[in-house]
PDB file of C-alpha atoms in Angstrom:
ATOM      1  CA  MET A   1     -55.759  35.757 -33.295  1.00 53.00           C
ATOM      2  CA  THR A   2     -54.518  36.745 -36.679  1.00 64.00           C
ATOM      3  CA  ASP A   3     -57.763  37.964 -38.219  1.00 90.00           C
ATOM      4  CA  LEU A   4     -58.242  40.520 -35.324  1.00 96.00           C
ATOM      5  CA  ARG A   5     -58.482  44.072 -36.612  1.00 97.00           C
ATOM      6  CA  ILE A   6     -57.799  46.964 -34.138  1.00 98.00           C
ATOM      7  CA  ARG A   7     -58.879  50.401 -35.275  1.00 98.00           C
ATOM      8  CA  ALA A   8     -60.197  53.692 -34.190  1.00 98.00           C
ATOM      9  CA  ALA A   9     -63.998  54.169 -34.267  1.00 97.00           C
ATOM     10  CA  GLY A  10     -65.598  56.609 -36.634  1.00 95.00           C
ATOM     11  CA  PRO A  11     -68.988  58.361 -36.447  1.00 94.00           C
ATOM     12  CA  GLU A  12     -70.407  55.394 -38.557  1.00 95.00           C
ATOM     13  CA  ASP A  13     -69.581  53.040 -35.772  1.00 96.00           C
ATOM     14  CA  LEU A  14     -71.369  54.736 -32.988  1.00 95.00           C
ATOM     15  CA  ASP A  15     -74.753  53.003 -33.014  1.00 94.00           C
ATOM     16  CA  ALA A  16     -72.995  49.685 -33.200  1.00 96.00           C
ATOM     17  CA  VAL A  17     -70.781  50.574 -30.286  1.00 96.00           C
ATOM     18  CA  LEU A  18     -73.731  51.700 -28.092  1.00 94.00           C
ATOM     19  CA  ALA A  19     -75.533  48.417 -28.942  1.00 94.00           C
ATOM     20  CA  PHE A  20     -72.470  46.415 -28.178  1.00 95.00           C
ATOM     21  CA  TRP A  21     -71.877  48.070 -24.723  1.00 94.00           C
ATOM     22  CA  LYS A  22     -75.444  46.835 -23.755  1.00 92.00           C
ATOM     23  CA  THR A  23     -74.320  43.214 -24.347  1.00 91.00           C
ATOM     24  CA  ALA A  24     -70.659  43.350 -23.365  1.00 91.00           C
ATOM     25  CA  ALA A  25     -70.051  46.230 -20.914  1.00 85.00           C
ATOM     26  CA  GLU A  26     -70.552  46.114 -17.205  1.00 78.00           C
ATOM     27  CA  GLY A  27     -72.690  48.894 -15.881  1.00 67.00           C
ATOM     28  CA  THR A  28     -73.802  52.085 -17.550  1.00 70.00           C
ATOM     29  CA  SER A  29     -72.633  55.665 -17.574  1.00 75.00           C
ATOM     30  CA  ILE A  30     -74.214  59.103 -17.924  1.00 73.00           C
ATOM     31  CA  SER A  31     -72.322  59.377 -21.256  1.00 75.00           C
ATOM     32  CA  ASP A  32     -73.585  56.075 -22.664  1.00 80.00           C
ATOM     33  CA  ASP A  33     -75.708  57.734 -25.339  1.00 86.00           C
ATOM     34  CA  ARG A  34     -75.170  58.864 -28.972  1.00 89.00           C
ATOM     35  CA  ALA A  35     -74.476  62.455 -28.064  1.00 90.00           C
ATOM     36  CA  GLY A  36     -71.873  61.471 -25.456  1.00 90.00           C
ATOM     37  CA  VAL A  37     -70.001  59.091 -27.767  1.00 93.00           C
ATOM     38  CA  GLU A  38     -70.193  61.634 -30.614  1.00 94.00           C
ATOM     39  CA  ARG A  39     -68.584  64.296 -28.344  1.00 94.00           C
ATOM     40  CA  LEU A  40     -65.832  61.822 -27.562  1.00 94.00           C
ATOM     41  CA  VAL A  41     -64.920  60.915 -31.233  1.00 95.00           C
ATOM     42  CA  GLU A  42     -65.279  64.520 -32.351  1.00 95.00           C
ATOM     43  CA  ARG A  43     -62.871  65.734 -29.651  1.00 94.00           C
ATOM     44  CA  ASP A  44     -60.419  62.896 -29.929  1.00 95.00           C
ATOM     45  CA  PRO A  45     -60.965  60.779 -33.049  1.00 95.00           C
ATOM     46  CA  ARG A  46     -58.428  58.069 -31.917  1.00 97.00           C
ATOM     47  CA  ALA A  47     -59.729  57.655 -28.431  1.00 97.00           C
ATOM     48  CA  LEU A  48     -62.352  54.957 -28.957  1.00 98.00           C
ATOM     49  CA  ILE A  49     -60.612  51.815 -30.105  1.00 98.00           C
ATOM     50  CA  LEU A  50     -62.473  48.844 -31.619  1.00 98.00           C
ATOM     51  CA  ALA A  51     -61.533  45.261 -32.056  1.00 98.00           C
ATOM     52  CA  GLU A  52     -63.183  43.371 -35.071  1.00 97.00           C
ATOM     53  CA  LEU A  53     -62.995  39.741 -35.864  1.00 94.00           C
ATOM     54  CA  ASP A  54     -64.295  38.970 -39.474  1.00 91.00           C
ATOM     55  CA  GLY A  55     -66.113  42.218 -39.657  1.00 91.00           C
ATOM     56  CA  GLU A  56     -67.829  41.744 -36.316  1.00 95.00           C
ATOM     57  CA  LEU A  57     -67.324  44.209 -33.362  1.00 97.00           C
ATOM     58  CA  VAL A  58     -65.886  42.077 -30.544  1.00 97.00           C
ATOM     59  CA  GLY A  59     -64.345  44.546 -28.331  1.00 97.00           C
ATOM     60  CA  THR A  60     -63.789  48.180 -27.296  1.00 97.00           C
ATOM     61  CA  VAL A  61     -61.650  50.442 -25.087  1.00 97.00           C
ATOM     62  CA  ILE A  62     -61.614  54.179 -24.617  1.00 96.00           C
ATOM     63  CA  ALA A  63     -58.062  55.454 -24.266  1.00 97.00           C
ATOM     64  CA  GLY A  64     -58.350  59.054 -23.196  1.00 95.00           C
ATOM     65  CA  PHE A  65     -55.377  61.346 -22.791  1.00 94.00           C
ATOM     66  CA  ASP A  66     -55.961  64.871 -21.443  1.00 91.00           C
ATOM     67  CA  GLY A  67     -52.160  65.938 -21.775  1.00 91.00           C
ATOM     68  CA  TRP A  68     -51.629  64.977 -18.139  1.00 91.00           C
ATOM     69  CA  ARG A  69     -53.138  61.574 -17.454  1.00 92.00           C
ATOM     70  CA  CYS A  70     -53.960  58.427 -19.422  1.00 95.00           C
ATOM     71  CA  HIS A  71     -57.491  57.198 -18.636  1.00 95.00           C
ATOM     72  CA  LEU A  72     -58.979  53.842 -19.772  1.00 95.00           C
ATOM     73  CA  TYR A  73     -62.710  53.222 -19.854  1.00 92.00           C
ATOM     74  CA  ARG A  74     -65.152  50.780 -21.389  1.00 92.00           C
ATOM     75  CA  LEU A  75     -62.808  47.792 -21.899  1.00 94.00           C
ATOM     76  CA  ALA A  76     -65.454  45.436 -23.141  1.00 94.00           C
ATOM     77  CA  VAL A  77     -65.100  42.198 -24.926  1.00 95.00           C
ATOM     78  CA  HIS A  78     -68.189  40.255 -26.237  1.00 96.00           C
ATOM     79  CA  PRO A  79     -69.003  37.523 -23.709  1.00 93.00           C
ATOM     80  CA  ASP A  80     -68.688  34.779 -26.278  1.00 93.00           C
ATOM     81  CA  ARG A  81     -65.204  35.996 -27.325  1.00 93.00           C
ATOM     82  CA  ARG A  82     -63.542  36.397 -23.956  1.00 91.00           C
ATOM     83  CA  ARG A  83     -60.260  34.769 -22.960  1.00 90.00           C
ATOM     84  CA  ARG A  84     -58.927  34.870 -26.454  1.00 92.00           C
ATOM     85  CA  GLY A  85     -56.537  37.756 -26.323  1.00 92.00           C
ATOM     86  CA  ILE A  86     -59.014  40.432 -27.582  1.00 96.00           C
ATOM     87  CA  GLY A  87     -58.787  42.479 -24.325  1.00 94.00           C
ATOM     88  CA  SER A  88     -54.938  42.219 -24.245  1.00 94.00           C
ATOM     89  CA  ALA A  89     -54.864  43.365 -27.925  1.00 96.00           C
ATOM     90  CA  LEU A  90     -56.984  46.404 -27.092  1.00 97.00           C
ATOM     91  CA  LEU A  91     -54.857  47.291 -23.991  1.00 95.00           C
ATOM     92  CA  THR A  92     -51.753  47.017 -26.074  1.00 96.00           C
ATOM     93  CA  ALA A  93     -53.224  49.383 -28.691  1.00 97.00           C
ATOM     94  CA  ALA A  94     -54.276  51.880 -25.935  1.00 96.00           C
ATOM     95  CA  GLU A  95     -50.891  51.721 -24.186  1.00 96.00           C
ATOM     96  CA  GLU A  96     -49.105  52.357 -27.510  1.00 97.00           C
ATOM     97  CA  ARG A  97     -51.349  55.375 -28.137  1.00 97.00           C
ATOM     98  CA  PHE A  98     -50.589  56.648 -24.700  1.00 96.00           C
ATOM     99  CA  ALA A  99     -46.764  56.212 -25.064  1.00 95.00           C
ATOM    100  CA  ALA A 100     -46.829  58.020 -28.421  1.00 96.00           C
ATOM    101  CA  LEU A 101     -48.600  60.881 -26.820  1.00 96.00           C
ATOM    102  CA  GLY A 102     -46.142  61.084 -23.993  1.00 95.00           C
ATOM    103  CA  GLY A 103     -48.268  59.478 -21.390  1.00 94.00           C
ATOM    104  CA  ARG A 104     -46.408  58.040 -18.296  1.00 93.00           C
ATOM    105  CA  ARG A 105     -49.010  56.043 -16.435  1.00 93.00           C
ATOM    106  CA  ALA A 106     -52.531  54.726 -17.268  1.00 94.00           C
ATOM    107  CA  ASP A 107     -55.416  54.241 -14.926  1.00 93.00           C
ATOM    108  CA  ALA A 108     -58.689  52.377 -15.522  1.00 91.00           C
ATOM    109  CA  MET A 109     -62.196  52.847 -14.045  1.00 84.00           C
ATOM    110  CA  VAL A 110     -63.419  49.439 -12.808  1.00 85.00           C
ATOM    111  CA  LEU A 111     -66.669  48.884 -10.896  1.00 84.00           C
ATOM    112  CA  VAL A 112     -66.038  47.220  -7.490  1.00 86.00           C
ATOM    113  CA  ARG A 113     -68.627  44.594  -8.132  1.00 87.00           C
ATOM    114  CA  ASN A 114     -67.098  43.738 -11.623  1.00 86.00           C
ATOM    115  CA  GLU A 115     -64.828  40.821 -10.672  1.00 88.00           C
ATOM    116  CA  THR A 116     -64.450  39.612 -14.235  1.00 87.00           C
ATOM    117  CA  GLY A 117     -63.217  43.012 -15.231  1.00 86.00           C
ATOM    118  CA  GLN A 118     -60.916  43.118 -12.219  1.00 89.00           C
ATOM    119  CA  ARG A 119     -59.275  39.863 -13.264  1.00 89.00           C
ATOM    120  CA  ALA A 120     -58.837  41.139 -16.828  1.00 89.00           C
ATOM    121  CA  TRP A 121     -57.218  44.412 -15.626  1.00 89.00           C
ATOM    122  CA  GLU A 122     -54.922  42.479 -13.241  1.00 91.00           C
ATOM    123  CA  ALA A 123     -53.916  40.179 -16.042  1.00 91.00           C
ATOM    124  CA  GLY A 124     -53.034  43.200 -18.016  1.00 90.00           C
ATOM    125  CA  GLY A 125     -50.633  44.324 -15.409  1.00 92.00           C
ATOM    126  CA  TYR A 126     -52.828  46.886 -13.579  1.00 92.00           C
ATOM    127  CA  HIS A 127     -53.566  46.952  -9.917  1.00 91.00           C
ATOM    128  CA  PRO A 128     -55.914  48.733  -7.578  1.00 89.00           C
ATOM    129  CA  GLU A 129     -54.538  51.774  -5.589  1.00 89.00           C
ATOM    130  CA  GLU A 130     -56.745  51.545  -2.454  1.00 87.00           C
ATOM    131  CA  HIS A 131     -55.467  54.822  -1.093  1.00 87.00           C
ATOM    132  CA  TRP A 132     -57.405  56.693  -3.845  1.00 84.00           C
ATOM    133  CA  ARG A 133     -61.196  57.269  -3.890  1.00 81.00           C
ATOM    134  CA  ARG A 134     -63.109  58.536  -6.756  1.00 79.00           C
ATOM    135  CA  TRP A 135     -65.278  61.698  -6.228  1.00 83.00           C
ATOM    136  CA  VAL A 136     -68.043  62.418  -8.755  1.00 80.00           C
ATOM    137  CA  LYS A 137     -70.539  65.111  -9.450  1.00 83.00           C
ATOM    138  CA  PRO A 138     -72.953  64.700 -12.276  1.00 79.00           C
ATOM    139  CA  LEU A 139     -73.142  67.834 -14.424  1.00 83.00           C
ATOM    140  CA  ALA A 140     -76.151  66.889 -16.426  1.00 75.00           C
ATOM    141  CA  GLU A 141     -79.069  64.441 -16.026  1.00 75.00           C
ATOM    142  CA  PRO A 142     -78.682  61.144 -17.638  1.00 65.00           C
ATOM    143  CA  ALA A 143     -80.394  60.819 -21.078  1.00 59.00           C
ATOM    144  CA  SER A 144     -83.463  58.625 -20.935  1.00 57.00           C
TER     145      SER A 144
END
């Protein structure tokens, strides 16, 4: 996939990213709105990584590092472009970012029902840790 371009998202990309997630991402998040993604890019301009093919957005991953842990979210590849190495290229970019920041281990949020996503993460060398359970508390109401 020599024409694949991997780059950090900028403010000008956010509407396209939100529209892309409606097609390519599994599930939704309380942060899946313009304000939430703007906060992400303002706080960490290199965290939202895009994959483009011939100028078309074909994949995303959020590679967030808080100084302690490396977190991966929103690994999404357009359904018509899957199984072509785009997800692997995004994970490689995220892992290189983490290594440069001093990260030691990455974790990913994957919905239990997302079997396609689970296979993709497994192919990338990730595995579930069944002894952990995610605990959440919404701090705001979802945007409507």
